[in-house]
């Protein structure tokens, strides 16, 4: 299996991504897994330390800053390039602003995606990408 995990920002998003990657590797040791993050979050320390490759795209929380919103939009195209090169079987988002560009790029390429949100209240990016998952979400 080849998987991409989108995780960025805080350990609250990155550590669940690493746990998912580790589980995949235990179940299928020949799996290839890469992470997509940014150049400024804890992923730059935690992901390589866990033994995984990290690719970077531009992504910010969506809001009133037009420049940051444009950079996040640009991140969709950056993520699309990484996805096309790596050719994953699945793309997993673990919450946070990085999920927006990465999951949307995977949707454009018609790849299966999973969205994991560990926050009690999902943030804007998770809500946006979850709209495409609505038919797959079980509500408890």
Coordinates of C-alpha atoms in Angstrom, one line a residue:
X1 CA 0.0 0.0 0.0
X2 CA 1.1 3.5 -0.7
X3 CA -0.3 6.3 1.5
X4 CA 0.0 10.0 1.9
X5 CA -0.8 11.5 5.3
X6 CA -1.5 15.2 5.6
X7 CA -0.5 16.5 9.0
X8 CA 0.8 19.9 10.1
X9 CA 1.0 22.4 12.8
X10 CA 0.6 20.9 16.2
X11 CA 1.4 17.5 17.8
X12 CA -2.4 17.1 18.2
X13 CA -2.7 16.6 14.5
X14 CA 0.8 15.1 13.7
X15 CA 0.9 12.4 16.4
X16 CA -2.4 10.8 15.2
X17 CA -1.0 10.8 11.7
X18 CA 2.2 9.1 12.9
X19 CA 0.1 6.5 14.8
X20 CA -1.9 5.8 11.6
X21 CA 1.3 5.4 9.6
X22 CA 2.8 3.1 12.2
X23 CA -0.3 0.9 12.2
X24 CA -0.2 0.7 8.4
X25 CA 3.4 -0.4 8.6
X26 CA 2.7 -3.0 11.2
X27 CA -0.1 -4.5 9.1
X28 CA 1.7 -4.1 5.8
X29 CA 5.4 -3.8 6.3
X30 CA 6.2 -3.1 2.7
X31 CA 3.9 -0.1 2.6
X32 CA 5.3 3.3 1.5
X33 CA 4.1 6.3 3.4
X34 CA 4.9 10.0 3.1
X35 CA 3.6 12.9 4.9
X36 CA 2.6 16.3 3.5
X37 CA 3.0 19.3 5.8
X38 CA 4.3 22.9 5.8
X39 CA 7.8 24.4 6.3
X40 CA 6.9 25.9 9.7
X41 CA 5.1 23.4 11.9
X42 CA 6.1 20.6 14.4
X43 CA 5.9 18.1 11.5
X44 CA 9.4 19.2 10.5
X45 CA 10.7 17.6 13.7
X46 CA 8.2 14.9 14.5
X47 CA 7.7 13.3 11.1
X48 CA 11.4 12.7 10.2
X49 CA 12.1 11.6 13.8
X50 CA 9.4 8.9 13.4
X51 CA 11.2 7.7 10.3
X52 CA 8.9 9.1 7.6
X53 CA 9.6 11.4 4.6
X54 CA 8.0 14.9 4.7
X55 CA 7.0 16.8 1.6
X56 CA 5.9 20.5 2.0
X57 CA 3.2 22.6 0.5
X58 CA 2.0 26.1 1.4
X59 CA -1.1 26.1 3.6
X60 CA -2.6 28.5 6.1
X61 CA -5.8 28.7 8.0
X62 CA -8.5 30.2 5.9
X63 CA -9.6 33.7 6.9
X64 CA -9.5 37.4 6.0
X65 CA -5.9 37.4 4.9
X66 CA -6.2 37.3 1.1
X67 CA -2.4 36.5 0.6
X68 CA -2.5 33.5 2.9
X69 CA -5.8 32.3 1.3
X70 CA -4.1 32.6 -2.1
X71 CA -1.0 30.6 -0.8
X72 CA -3.3 27.9 0.5
X73 CA -5.0 27.8 -2.9
X74 CA -1.6 27.4 -4.5
X75 CA -1.0 24.5 -2.1
X76 CA -3.7 22.5 -3.9
X77 CA -1.5 22.5 -7.0
X78 CA 1.6 21.7 -5.0
X79 CA -0.2 18.8 -3.4
X80 CA -1.5 17.6 -6.7
X81 CA 2.0 17.4 -8.1
X82 CA 3.3 15.4 -5.0
X83 CA 0.3 13.1 -5.3
X84 CA 0.8 12.5 -9.0
X85 CA 4.5 11.7 -8.5
X86 CA 4.0 9.4 -5.5
X87 CA 0.8 7.7 -6.8
X88 CA -0.7 6.7 -3.5
X89 CA -3.5 4.2 -3.0
X90 CA -5.1 6.5 -0.4
X91 CA -4.7 10.0 1.1
X92 CA -5.4 10.5 4.8
X93 CA -6.0 13.9 6.4
X94 CA -5.6 14.1 10.2
X95 CA -7.2 17.6 10.7
X96 CA -5.8 21.1 10.5
X97 CA -5.2 23.5 7.7
X98 CA -3.0 21.2 5.7
X99 CA -6.0 18.9 5.0
X100 CA -7.7 21.6 2.8
X101 CA -5.2 21.6 -0.1
X102 CA -4.1 18.0 0.2
X103 CA -7.6 16.4 0.4
X104 CA -9.0 18.7 -2.2
X105 CA -6.1 17.7 -4.6
X106 CA -6.7 14.0 -3.9
X107 CA -10.5 14.5 -4.7
X108 CA -9.6 16.2 -8.0
X109 CA -7.5 13.2 -8.8
X110 CA -10.3 10.9 -7.8
X111 CA -8.3 9.1 -5.1
X112 CA -9.8 7.5 -2.0
X113 CA -9.5 9.8 1.0
X114 CA -10.0 9.4 4.8
X115 CA -10.4 12.4 7.1
X116 CA -9.6 12.0 10.8
X117 CA -10.3 14.9 13.1
X118 CA -9.1 14.6 16.7
X119 CA -10.5 17.9 17.8
X120 CA -13.8 18.0 19.7
X121 CA -14.9 20.8 17.4
X122 CA -13.6 20.5 13.8
X123 CA -12.0 23.6 12.4
X124 CA -12.9 25.3 9.1
X125 CA -10.6 23.3 6.9
X126 CA -11.9 20.0 8.2
X127 CA -15.5 21.1 7.7
X128 CA -14.8 22.2 4.1
X129 CA -13.2 18.9 3.0
X130 CA -15.7 16.8 5.0
X131 CA -18.4 18.1 2.7
X132 CA -17.1 15.6 0.1
X133 CA -17.1 12.8 2.7
X134 CA -20.6 13.4 4.0
X135 CA -21.9 10.2 2.4
X136 CA -19.1 8.2 4.2
X137 CA -19.4 9.6 7.7
X138 CA -21.2 7.7 10.4
X139 CA -22.7 10.0 13.0
X140 CA -22.7 8.8 16.6

